[in-house]
XYZ file of C-alpha atoms in Angstrom:
566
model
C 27.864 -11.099 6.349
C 24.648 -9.758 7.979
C 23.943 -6.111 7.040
C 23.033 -5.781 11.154
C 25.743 -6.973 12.711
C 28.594 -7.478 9.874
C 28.972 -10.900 11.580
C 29.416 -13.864 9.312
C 26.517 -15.127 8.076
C 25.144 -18.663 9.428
C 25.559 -21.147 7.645
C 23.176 -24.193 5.836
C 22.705 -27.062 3.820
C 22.407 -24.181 0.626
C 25.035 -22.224 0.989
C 27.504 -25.316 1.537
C 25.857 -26.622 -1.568
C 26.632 -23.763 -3.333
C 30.502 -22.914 -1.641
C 31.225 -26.366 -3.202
C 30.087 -25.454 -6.834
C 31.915 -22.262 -6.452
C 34.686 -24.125 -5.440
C 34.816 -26.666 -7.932
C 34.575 -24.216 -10.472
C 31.308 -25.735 -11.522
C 30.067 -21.978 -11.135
C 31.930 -18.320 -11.123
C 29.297 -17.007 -9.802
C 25.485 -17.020 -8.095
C 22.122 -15.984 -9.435
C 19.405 -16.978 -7.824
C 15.746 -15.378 -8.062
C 12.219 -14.784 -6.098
C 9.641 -15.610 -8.015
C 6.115 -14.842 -6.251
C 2.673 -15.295 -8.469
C 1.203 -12.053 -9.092
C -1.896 -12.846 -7.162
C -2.262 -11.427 -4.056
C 0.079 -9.749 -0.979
C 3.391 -10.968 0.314
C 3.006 -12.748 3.351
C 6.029 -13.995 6.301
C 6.799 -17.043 4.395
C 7.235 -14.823 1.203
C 9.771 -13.112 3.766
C 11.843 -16.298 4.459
C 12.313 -16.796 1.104
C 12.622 -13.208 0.090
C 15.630 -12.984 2.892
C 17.056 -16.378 1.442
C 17.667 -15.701 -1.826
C 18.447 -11.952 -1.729
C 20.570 -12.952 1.280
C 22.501 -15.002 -1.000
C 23.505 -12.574 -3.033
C 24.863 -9.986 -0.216
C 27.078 -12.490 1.344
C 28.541 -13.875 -1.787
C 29.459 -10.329 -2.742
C 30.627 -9.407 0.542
C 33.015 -12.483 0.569
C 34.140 -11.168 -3.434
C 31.741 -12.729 -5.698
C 29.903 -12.016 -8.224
C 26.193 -12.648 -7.225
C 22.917 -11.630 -8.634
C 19.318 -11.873 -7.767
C 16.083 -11.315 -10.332
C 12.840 -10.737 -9.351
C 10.501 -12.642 -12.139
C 6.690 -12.618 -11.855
C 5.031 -15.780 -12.650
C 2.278 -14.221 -14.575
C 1.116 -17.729 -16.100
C -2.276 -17.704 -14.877
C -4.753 -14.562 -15.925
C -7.645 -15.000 -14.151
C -6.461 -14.064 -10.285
C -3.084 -11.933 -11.375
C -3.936 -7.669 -10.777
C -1.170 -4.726 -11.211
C -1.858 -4.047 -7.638
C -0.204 -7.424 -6.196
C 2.737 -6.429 -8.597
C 3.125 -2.997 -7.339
C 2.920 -4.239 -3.813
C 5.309 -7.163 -4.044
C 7.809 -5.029 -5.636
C 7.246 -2.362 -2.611
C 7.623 -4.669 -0.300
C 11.016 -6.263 -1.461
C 12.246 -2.556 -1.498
C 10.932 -2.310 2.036
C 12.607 -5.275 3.374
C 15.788 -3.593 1.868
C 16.804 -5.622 -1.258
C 17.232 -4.786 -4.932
C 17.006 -6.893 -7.725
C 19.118 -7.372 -10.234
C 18.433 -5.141 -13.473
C 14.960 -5.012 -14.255
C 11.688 -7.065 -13.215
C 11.553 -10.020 -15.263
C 7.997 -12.192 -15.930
C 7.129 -14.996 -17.104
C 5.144 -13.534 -19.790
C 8.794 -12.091 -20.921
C 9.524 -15.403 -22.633
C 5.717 -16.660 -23.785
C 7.112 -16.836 -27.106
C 10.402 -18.921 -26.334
C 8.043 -21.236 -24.305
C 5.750 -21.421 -27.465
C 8.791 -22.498 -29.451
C 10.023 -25.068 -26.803
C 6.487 -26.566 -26.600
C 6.935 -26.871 -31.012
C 10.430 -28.322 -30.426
C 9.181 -31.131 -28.177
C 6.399 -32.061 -30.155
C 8.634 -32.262 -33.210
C 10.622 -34.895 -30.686
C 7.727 -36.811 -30.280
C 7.835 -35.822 -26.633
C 4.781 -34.102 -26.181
C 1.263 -34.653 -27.769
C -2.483 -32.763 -28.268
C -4.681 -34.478 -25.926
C -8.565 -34.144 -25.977
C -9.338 -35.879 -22.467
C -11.625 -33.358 -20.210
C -10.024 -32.970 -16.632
C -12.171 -35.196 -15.665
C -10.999 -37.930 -17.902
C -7.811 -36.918 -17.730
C -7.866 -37.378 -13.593
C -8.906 -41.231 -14.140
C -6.769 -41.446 -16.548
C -3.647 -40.369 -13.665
C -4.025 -43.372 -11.929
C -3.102 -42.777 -8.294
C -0.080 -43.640 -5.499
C -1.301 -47.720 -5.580
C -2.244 -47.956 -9.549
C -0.146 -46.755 -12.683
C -1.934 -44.419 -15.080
C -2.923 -45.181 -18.631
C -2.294 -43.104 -21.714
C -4.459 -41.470 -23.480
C -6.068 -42.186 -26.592
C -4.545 -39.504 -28.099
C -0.922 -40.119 -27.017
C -0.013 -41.751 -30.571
C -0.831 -38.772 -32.510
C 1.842 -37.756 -35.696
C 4.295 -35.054 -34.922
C 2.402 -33.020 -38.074
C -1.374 -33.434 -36.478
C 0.226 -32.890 -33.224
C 2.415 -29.673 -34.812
C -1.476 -28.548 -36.611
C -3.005 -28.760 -33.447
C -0.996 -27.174 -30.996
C -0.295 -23.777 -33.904
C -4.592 -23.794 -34.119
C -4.614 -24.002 -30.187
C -2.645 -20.752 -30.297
C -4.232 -19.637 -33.117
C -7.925 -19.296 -30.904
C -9.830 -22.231 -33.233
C -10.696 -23.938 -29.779
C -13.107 -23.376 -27.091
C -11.738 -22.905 -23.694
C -10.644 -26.519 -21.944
C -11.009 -28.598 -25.207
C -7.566 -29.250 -25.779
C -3.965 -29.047 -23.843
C -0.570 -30.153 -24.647
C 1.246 -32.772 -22.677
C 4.272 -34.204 -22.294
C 4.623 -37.834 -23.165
C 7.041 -38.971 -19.994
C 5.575 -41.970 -17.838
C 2.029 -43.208 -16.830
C 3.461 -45.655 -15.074
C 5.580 -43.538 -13.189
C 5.479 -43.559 -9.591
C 6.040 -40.105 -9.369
C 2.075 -38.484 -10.761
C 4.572 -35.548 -11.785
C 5.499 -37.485 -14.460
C 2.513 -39.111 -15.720
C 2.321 -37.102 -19.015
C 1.671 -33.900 -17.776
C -0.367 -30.817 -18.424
C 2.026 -27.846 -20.252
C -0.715 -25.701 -21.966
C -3.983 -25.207 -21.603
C -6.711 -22.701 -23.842
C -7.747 -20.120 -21.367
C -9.287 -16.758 -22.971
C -8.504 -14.451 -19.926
C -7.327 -10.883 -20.306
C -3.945 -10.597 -19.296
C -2.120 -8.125 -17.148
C 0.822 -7.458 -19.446
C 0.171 -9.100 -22.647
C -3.116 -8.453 -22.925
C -5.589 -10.732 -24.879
C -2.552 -11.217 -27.225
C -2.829 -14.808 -26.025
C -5.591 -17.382 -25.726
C -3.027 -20.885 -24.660
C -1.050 -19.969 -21.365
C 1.766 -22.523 -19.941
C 1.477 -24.344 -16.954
C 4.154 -22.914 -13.657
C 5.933 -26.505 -13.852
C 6.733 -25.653 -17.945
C 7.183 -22.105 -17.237
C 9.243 -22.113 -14.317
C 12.382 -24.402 -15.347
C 12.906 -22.717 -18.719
C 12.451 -18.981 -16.921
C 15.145 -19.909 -14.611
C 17.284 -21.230 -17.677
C 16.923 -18.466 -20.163
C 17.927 -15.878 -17.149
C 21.231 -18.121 -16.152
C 20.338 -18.704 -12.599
C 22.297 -21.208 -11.102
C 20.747 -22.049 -8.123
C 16.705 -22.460 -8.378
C 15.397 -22.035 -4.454
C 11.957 -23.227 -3.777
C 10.111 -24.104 -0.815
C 9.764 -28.020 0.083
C 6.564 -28.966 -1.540
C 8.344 -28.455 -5.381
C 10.712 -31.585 -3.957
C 8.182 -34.185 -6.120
C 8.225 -31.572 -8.692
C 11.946 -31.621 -9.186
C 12.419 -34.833 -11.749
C 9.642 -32.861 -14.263
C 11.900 -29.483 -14.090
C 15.237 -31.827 -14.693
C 13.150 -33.743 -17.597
C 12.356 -30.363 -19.526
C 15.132 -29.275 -19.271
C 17.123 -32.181 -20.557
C 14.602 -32.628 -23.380
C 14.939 -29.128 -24.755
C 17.542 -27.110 -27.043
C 18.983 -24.803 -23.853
C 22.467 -24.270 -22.557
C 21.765 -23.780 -18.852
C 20.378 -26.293 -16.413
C 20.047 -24.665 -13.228
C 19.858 -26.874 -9.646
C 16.654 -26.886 -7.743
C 17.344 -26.730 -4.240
C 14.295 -27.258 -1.904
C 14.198 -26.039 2.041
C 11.442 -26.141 4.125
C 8.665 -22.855 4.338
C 8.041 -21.466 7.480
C 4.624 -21.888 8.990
C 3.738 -19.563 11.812
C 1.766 -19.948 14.441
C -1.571 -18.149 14.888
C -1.497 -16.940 11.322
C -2.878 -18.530 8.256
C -0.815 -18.337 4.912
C -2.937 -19.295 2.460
C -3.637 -16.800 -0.420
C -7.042 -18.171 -0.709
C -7.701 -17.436 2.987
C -6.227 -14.539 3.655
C -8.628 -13.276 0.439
C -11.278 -14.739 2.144
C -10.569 -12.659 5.664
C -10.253 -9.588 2.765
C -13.128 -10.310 0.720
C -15.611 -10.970 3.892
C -14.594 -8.456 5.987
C -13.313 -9.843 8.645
C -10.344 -7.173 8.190
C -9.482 -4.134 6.709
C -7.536 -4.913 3.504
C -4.862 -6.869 2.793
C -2.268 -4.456 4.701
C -4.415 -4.702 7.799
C -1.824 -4.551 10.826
C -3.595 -8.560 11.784
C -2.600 -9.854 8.637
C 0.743 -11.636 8.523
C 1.755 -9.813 4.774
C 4.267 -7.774 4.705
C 2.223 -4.890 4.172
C 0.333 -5.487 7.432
C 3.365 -6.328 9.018
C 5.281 -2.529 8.010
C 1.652 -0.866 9.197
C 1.888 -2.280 12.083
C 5.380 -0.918 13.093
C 7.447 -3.877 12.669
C 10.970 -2.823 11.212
C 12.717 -4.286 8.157
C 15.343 -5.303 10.431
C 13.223 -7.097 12.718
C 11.823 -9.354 9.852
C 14.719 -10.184 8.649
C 16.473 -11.043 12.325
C 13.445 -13.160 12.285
C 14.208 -14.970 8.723
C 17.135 -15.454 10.408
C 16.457 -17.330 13.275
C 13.692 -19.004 11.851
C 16.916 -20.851 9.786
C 17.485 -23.133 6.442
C 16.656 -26.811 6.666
C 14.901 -29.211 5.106
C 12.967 -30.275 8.421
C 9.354 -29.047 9.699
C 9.834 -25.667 10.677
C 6.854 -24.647 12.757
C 7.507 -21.428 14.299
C 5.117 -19.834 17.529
C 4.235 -16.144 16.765
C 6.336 -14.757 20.015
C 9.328 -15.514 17.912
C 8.583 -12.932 15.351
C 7.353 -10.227 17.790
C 10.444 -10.965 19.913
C 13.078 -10.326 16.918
C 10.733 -7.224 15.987
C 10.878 -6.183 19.495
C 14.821 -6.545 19.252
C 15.545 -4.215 17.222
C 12.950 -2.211 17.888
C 14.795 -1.392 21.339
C 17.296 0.108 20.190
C 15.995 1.937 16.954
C 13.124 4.030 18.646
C 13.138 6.829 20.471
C 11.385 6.657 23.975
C 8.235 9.254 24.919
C 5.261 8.872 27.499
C 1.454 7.993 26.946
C -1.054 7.719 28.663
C -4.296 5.097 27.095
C -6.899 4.670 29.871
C -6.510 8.146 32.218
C -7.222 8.690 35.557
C -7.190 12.638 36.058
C -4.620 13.721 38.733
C -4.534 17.347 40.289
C -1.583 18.499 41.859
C -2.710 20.293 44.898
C 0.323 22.124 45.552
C 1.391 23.179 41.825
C 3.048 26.373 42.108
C 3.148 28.192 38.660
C 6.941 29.734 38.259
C 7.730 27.250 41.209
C 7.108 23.556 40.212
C 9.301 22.978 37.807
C 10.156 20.789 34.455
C 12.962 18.625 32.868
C 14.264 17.176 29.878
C 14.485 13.918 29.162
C 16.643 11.792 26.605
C 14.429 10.340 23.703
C 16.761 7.093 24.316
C 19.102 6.448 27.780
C 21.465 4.304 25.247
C 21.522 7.206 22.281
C 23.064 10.161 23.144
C 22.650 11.337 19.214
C 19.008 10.545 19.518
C 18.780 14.171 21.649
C 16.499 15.185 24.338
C 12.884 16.944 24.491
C 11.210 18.902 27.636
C 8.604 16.868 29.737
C 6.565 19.728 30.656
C 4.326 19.431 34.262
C 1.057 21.159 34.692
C -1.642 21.468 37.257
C -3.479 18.954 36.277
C -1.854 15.473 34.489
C -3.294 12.014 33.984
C -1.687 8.330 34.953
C -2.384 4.937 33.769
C -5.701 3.890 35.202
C -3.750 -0.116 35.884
C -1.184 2.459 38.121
C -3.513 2.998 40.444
C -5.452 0.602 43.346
C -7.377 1.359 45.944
C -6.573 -2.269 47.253
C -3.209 -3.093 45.970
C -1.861 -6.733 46.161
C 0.985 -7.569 47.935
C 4.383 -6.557 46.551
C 2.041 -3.147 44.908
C 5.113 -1.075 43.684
C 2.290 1.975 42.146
C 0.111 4.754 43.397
C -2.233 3.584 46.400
C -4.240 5.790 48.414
C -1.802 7.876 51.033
C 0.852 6.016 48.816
C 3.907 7.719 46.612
C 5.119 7.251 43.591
C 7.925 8.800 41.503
C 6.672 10.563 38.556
C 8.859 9.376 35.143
C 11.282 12.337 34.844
C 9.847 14.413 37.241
C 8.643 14.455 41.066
C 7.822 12.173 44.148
C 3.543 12.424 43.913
C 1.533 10.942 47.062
C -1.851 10.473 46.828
C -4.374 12.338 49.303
C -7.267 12.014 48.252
C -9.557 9.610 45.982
C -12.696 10.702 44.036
C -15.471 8.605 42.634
C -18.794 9.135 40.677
C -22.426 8.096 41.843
C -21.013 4.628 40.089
C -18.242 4.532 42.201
C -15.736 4.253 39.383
C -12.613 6.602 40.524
C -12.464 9.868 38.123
C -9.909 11.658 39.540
C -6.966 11.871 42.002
C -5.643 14.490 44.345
C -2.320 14.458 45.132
C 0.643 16.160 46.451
C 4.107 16.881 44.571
C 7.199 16.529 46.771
C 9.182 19.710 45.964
C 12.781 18.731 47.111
C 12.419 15.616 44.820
C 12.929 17.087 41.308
C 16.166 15.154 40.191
C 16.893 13.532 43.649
C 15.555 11.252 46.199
C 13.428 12.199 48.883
C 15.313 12.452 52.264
C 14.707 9.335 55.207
C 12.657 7.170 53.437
C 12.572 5.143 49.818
C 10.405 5.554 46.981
C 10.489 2.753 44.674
C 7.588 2.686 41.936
C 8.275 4.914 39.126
C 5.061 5.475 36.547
C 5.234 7.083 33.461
C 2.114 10.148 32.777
C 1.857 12.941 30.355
C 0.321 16.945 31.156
C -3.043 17.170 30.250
C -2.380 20.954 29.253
C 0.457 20.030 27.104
C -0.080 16.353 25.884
C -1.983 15.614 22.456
C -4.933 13.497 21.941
C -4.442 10.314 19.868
C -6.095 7.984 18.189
C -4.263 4.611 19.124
C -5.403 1.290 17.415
C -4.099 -1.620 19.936
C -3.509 -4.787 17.970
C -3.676 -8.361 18.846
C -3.096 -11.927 17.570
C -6.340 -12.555 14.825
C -6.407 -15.947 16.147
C -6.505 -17.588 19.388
C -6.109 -21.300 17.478
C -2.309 -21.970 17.150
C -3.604 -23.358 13.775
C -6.526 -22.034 12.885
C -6.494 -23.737 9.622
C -5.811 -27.137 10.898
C -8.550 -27.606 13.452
C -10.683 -30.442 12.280
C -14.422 -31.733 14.023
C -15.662 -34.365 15.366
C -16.631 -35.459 11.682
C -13.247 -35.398 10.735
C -13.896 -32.402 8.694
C -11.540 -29.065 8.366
C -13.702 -26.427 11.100
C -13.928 -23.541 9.067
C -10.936 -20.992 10.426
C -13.062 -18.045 10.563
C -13.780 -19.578 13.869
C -10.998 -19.174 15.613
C -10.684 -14.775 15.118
C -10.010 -13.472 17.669
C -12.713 -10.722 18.779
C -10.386 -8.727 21.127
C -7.370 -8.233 18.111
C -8.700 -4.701 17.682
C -9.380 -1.677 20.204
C -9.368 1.002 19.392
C -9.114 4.078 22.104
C -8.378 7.838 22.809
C -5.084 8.437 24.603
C -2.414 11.639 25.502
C 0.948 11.557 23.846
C 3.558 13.655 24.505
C 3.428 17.231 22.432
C 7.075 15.734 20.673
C 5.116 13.652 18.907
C 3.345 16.621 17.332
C 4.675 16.405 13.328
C 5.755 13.567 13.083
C 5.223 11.532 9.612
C 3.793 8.401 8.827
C 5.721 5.300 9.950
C 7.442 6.712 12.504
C 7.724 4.710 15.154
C 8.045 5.113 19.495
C 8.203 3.269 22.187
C 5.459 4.774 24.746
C 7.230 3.604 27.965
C 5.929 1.046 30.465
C 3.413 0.164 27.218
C 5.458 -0.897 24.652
C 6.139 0.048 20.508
C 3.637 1.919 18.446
C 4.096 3.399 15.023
C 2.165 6.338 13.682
C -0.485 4.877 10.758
C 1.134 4.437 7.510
C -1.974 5.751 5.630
C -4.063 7.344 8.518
C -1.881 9.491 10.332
C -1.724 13.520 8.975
C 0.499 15.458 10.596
C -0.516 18.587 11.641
C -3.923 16.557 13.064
C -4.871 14.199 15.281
C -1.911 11.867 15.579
C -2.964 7.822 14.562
C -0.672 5.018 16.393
C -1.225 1.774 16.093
C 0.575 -0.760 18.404
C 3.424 -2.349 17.078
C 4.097 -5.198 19.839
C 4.284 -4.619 23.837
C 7.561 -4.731 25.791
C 7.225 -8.663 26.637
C 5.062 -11.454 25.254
C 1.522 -10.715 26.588
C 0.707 -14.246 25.404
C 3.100 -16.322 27.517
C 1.511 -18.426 30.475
């Protein structure tokens, strides 16, 4: 069932997969698992898969199952893996409104077990010392047209092999002398089986086990035992593990372990106007072409919740993006227009104002002209109501106003009326410019009989939203666009045939920042609480920026259609 709309959940090539080992009685229950590398933020593909597997686990136990889900780190590689990207991938699983089951596993939980495993094959005679360098050992591979060769040092004894492999862990070698393979098939037309790589000597501090280790195993080793020793019966990966599948069935059937689980592959999500890559979206860190990894541009997680965009929106958007094994390319407006789904009905509703044209009311009457309340949401009763006070002096939209309107111009012209959001019928009388000739401010007239009712004989039918300048509060509001303007950036290649380098395609307008007038309501309000300013669309007040009790930060979340269609 979806936790949204307690609908049954949609079907896919997984779940019937997995309804027919349940059925069979080939499993009593699911466990599946997300296993992320410890090496940077979360991004919307991370999402998919984060919504796939946890997903699993709610429905199964809606429709009576028992179902599990483990987080597991896979902490195999040193150098790049920080406490930070653990902190925040754990933060932002929370976030998206999942738990794990029992505690957060890692890899380097079973570094021990996979040291005996590795033992336990060599004393097969299924894996082997070898001294090749990576060059070497890459000419050694062969390629898709030409079987490999073995190494020189494939026919080693089980007891030099067994010597070896303890001195290896032991710290007698230098970094990238030695690794231990498995002895499968050079021939094989699969390279994944072509005898490969399962430790390598690395000296790198590490983040949990400290320099406790100098040999670390490779993620093909690691990850099939990991899954095994936690029980999980269904092993969910994205579709470029698919090759990868007949090495994690081959250690598995070669070793001493009770539990094979099934690797199911489905295709990752790739997004358009967003890169994914770890390695570039550390580059757009590292170079400044953004703020940090939770930048509202980027496409992590933690961008994505600064921005505004809800839990509920990303997964409506997981959803929809579906579970196949085909290409699924996906155009940005899909994932603002689930975010802006659920958006509409979660948010309350005020008025802001973000380039002002200053309007006196000529006729204001203190005690006279009056005010109303408004409902923060026309669908949400429960949501309540706040006053929209009116003052002497207010300010419009700067777009609401034209001196030469096009045809079909619904807003204020001169001699022209408007309805005021929530308030009055305003004309404008009079229009006044600097020595530049750019309009600064607006006199106009307020209809007095019009306060909750229509005006009498004739029709007024633009309505613009505005704010008090006495009573409204100065923001800060960051407006956020697409970082790109390439659908894929990262795929553009040159006249040379050559990859253009992405950082090309940024988009210099995906960041303005400006001064606008928010309702007083707003006044208080914490971090991460989100609006929708009418007429302009959703904004959120700054996860880390916003104080309350001063100058309120909003950044804009998405606008109330796609900008970006043509």
């Amino acid at each position: 069932m979806t936790t949204e709309t307690n609908t049954p959940a949609p079907s896919n090539f997984i779940r019937t997969i997995i309804d027919a080992d349940l059925a069979s009685g080939k499993h009593q229950r699911t466990v599946t698992r997300f296993p992320p590398e410890p090496n940077g933020y979360l991004h919307v593909g991370h999402a998919k898969a984060i919504c796939i597997n946890f997903g699993i686990k709610e429905d199964y136990i809606a429709r009576g199952f028992a179902s599990e889900c483990n987080l597991r780190f896979d902490d195999t590689n040193p150098e790049k893996e920080e406490a930070e990207f653990a902190k925040s991938i754990q933060d932002d699983v929370h976030w998206l409104g999942y738990e794990w089951n029992g505690d957060v596993r890692w890899a380097s939980d079973y570094f021990d077990q996979l040291y005996a495993f590795g033992e336990e094959l060599i004393q097969a005679g299924k894996a082997f010392v070898c001294e090749l360098t990576p060059e070497e050992m890459r000419d050694y591979r062969g390629n898709f047209s030409e079987p490999g060769r073995n190494s020189p040092y494939r026919d080693r004894s089980v007891a030099e092999n067994l010597d070896l492999f303890r001195r290896m862990k032991a710290g007698e070698f230098p970094d990238g002398t030695k690794t231990l393979r498995l002895k499968i098939d050079m021939a094989s037309p699969n390279l994944n089986l072509r005898d490969p790589v399962i430790y390598r000597i690395r000296r790198a501090h590490h983040i949990r086990t400290g320099d406790k280790w100098c040999i670390y195993p490779m993620y093909d080793y690691t990850h099939c035992i990991s899954d095994a020793l936690e029980g999980i019966t269904h092993s969910l990966c994205s579709l470029e593990f698919e090759d990868h599948r007949p090495l994690y069935d081959w250690v598995l059937d070669n070793i001493t372990i009770p539990c094979h689980p099934q690797q199911i592959e489905f295709s990752r999500v790739e997004v358009l106007y967003v890169v994914t890559s770890k390695r570039k979206l550390r580059q757009l860190v590292a170079d400044g072409y953004v703020a940090g990894w939770d930048d509202p541009r980027m496409p992590t997680i933690s961008g994505m919740r600064r921005r505004g965009y809800s839990p509920a929106g990303i997964r409506l958007f997981a959803q929809r993006c579906g579970v196949s094994k085909s290409e699924n390319i996906v155009d940005y407006a899909i994932l603002e227009g689930a975010v802006r789904e659920t958006l509409e009905a979660e948010d309350p509703r005020v008025m802001a104002v973000l380039d002002p044209i200053k309007v006196t009311l000529t006729n204001f009457e203190p005690g006279v002209t009056a005010s109303r309340s408004a409902p923060f949401h026309p669908h949400h009763p429960e949501f309540g109501e706040r006053d929209v006070p009116i003052a002497p002096t207010i300010y419009i939209e700067r777009e609401d106003f034209s001196e030469a309107p096009p045809e079909g111009w619904q807003r204020l012209r001169p001699g022209g009326e408007v309805r005021l959001r929530y308030s009055y019928v305003m004309k404008c009388d009079e229009v006044i410019k600097d020595a530049d000739g750019q309009v600064v401010e607006l006199k106009c007239s307020l209809d007095p009989a019009t306060l909750g009712q229509n005006p009498v004989g004739r029709k007024v039918k633009g309505v613009i939203h505005w704010v008090s300048a006495e009573h409204a509060v100065e923001a800060e509001v960051r407006l956020y666009e697409r970082l790109f303007t390439e659908p894929r950036p990262d795929a553009v290649r040159g006249e040379d045939g050559q990859y253009v380098d992405f950082t090309r395609f940024i988009n210099p307008e995906s960041l303005k920042v400006v001064t606008g007038y928010v309702e007083a309501c707003v006044t208080g309000a914490a971090p991460e609480t989100r609006y929708q300013f009418e007429r302009l669309g959703y904004f959120v007040t700054d996860r880390y920026d916003h104080v309350p009790g001063q100058k309120p930060v909003f950044n804009r979340t998405v606008g109330l259609k796609d900008s970006w269609q043509k």
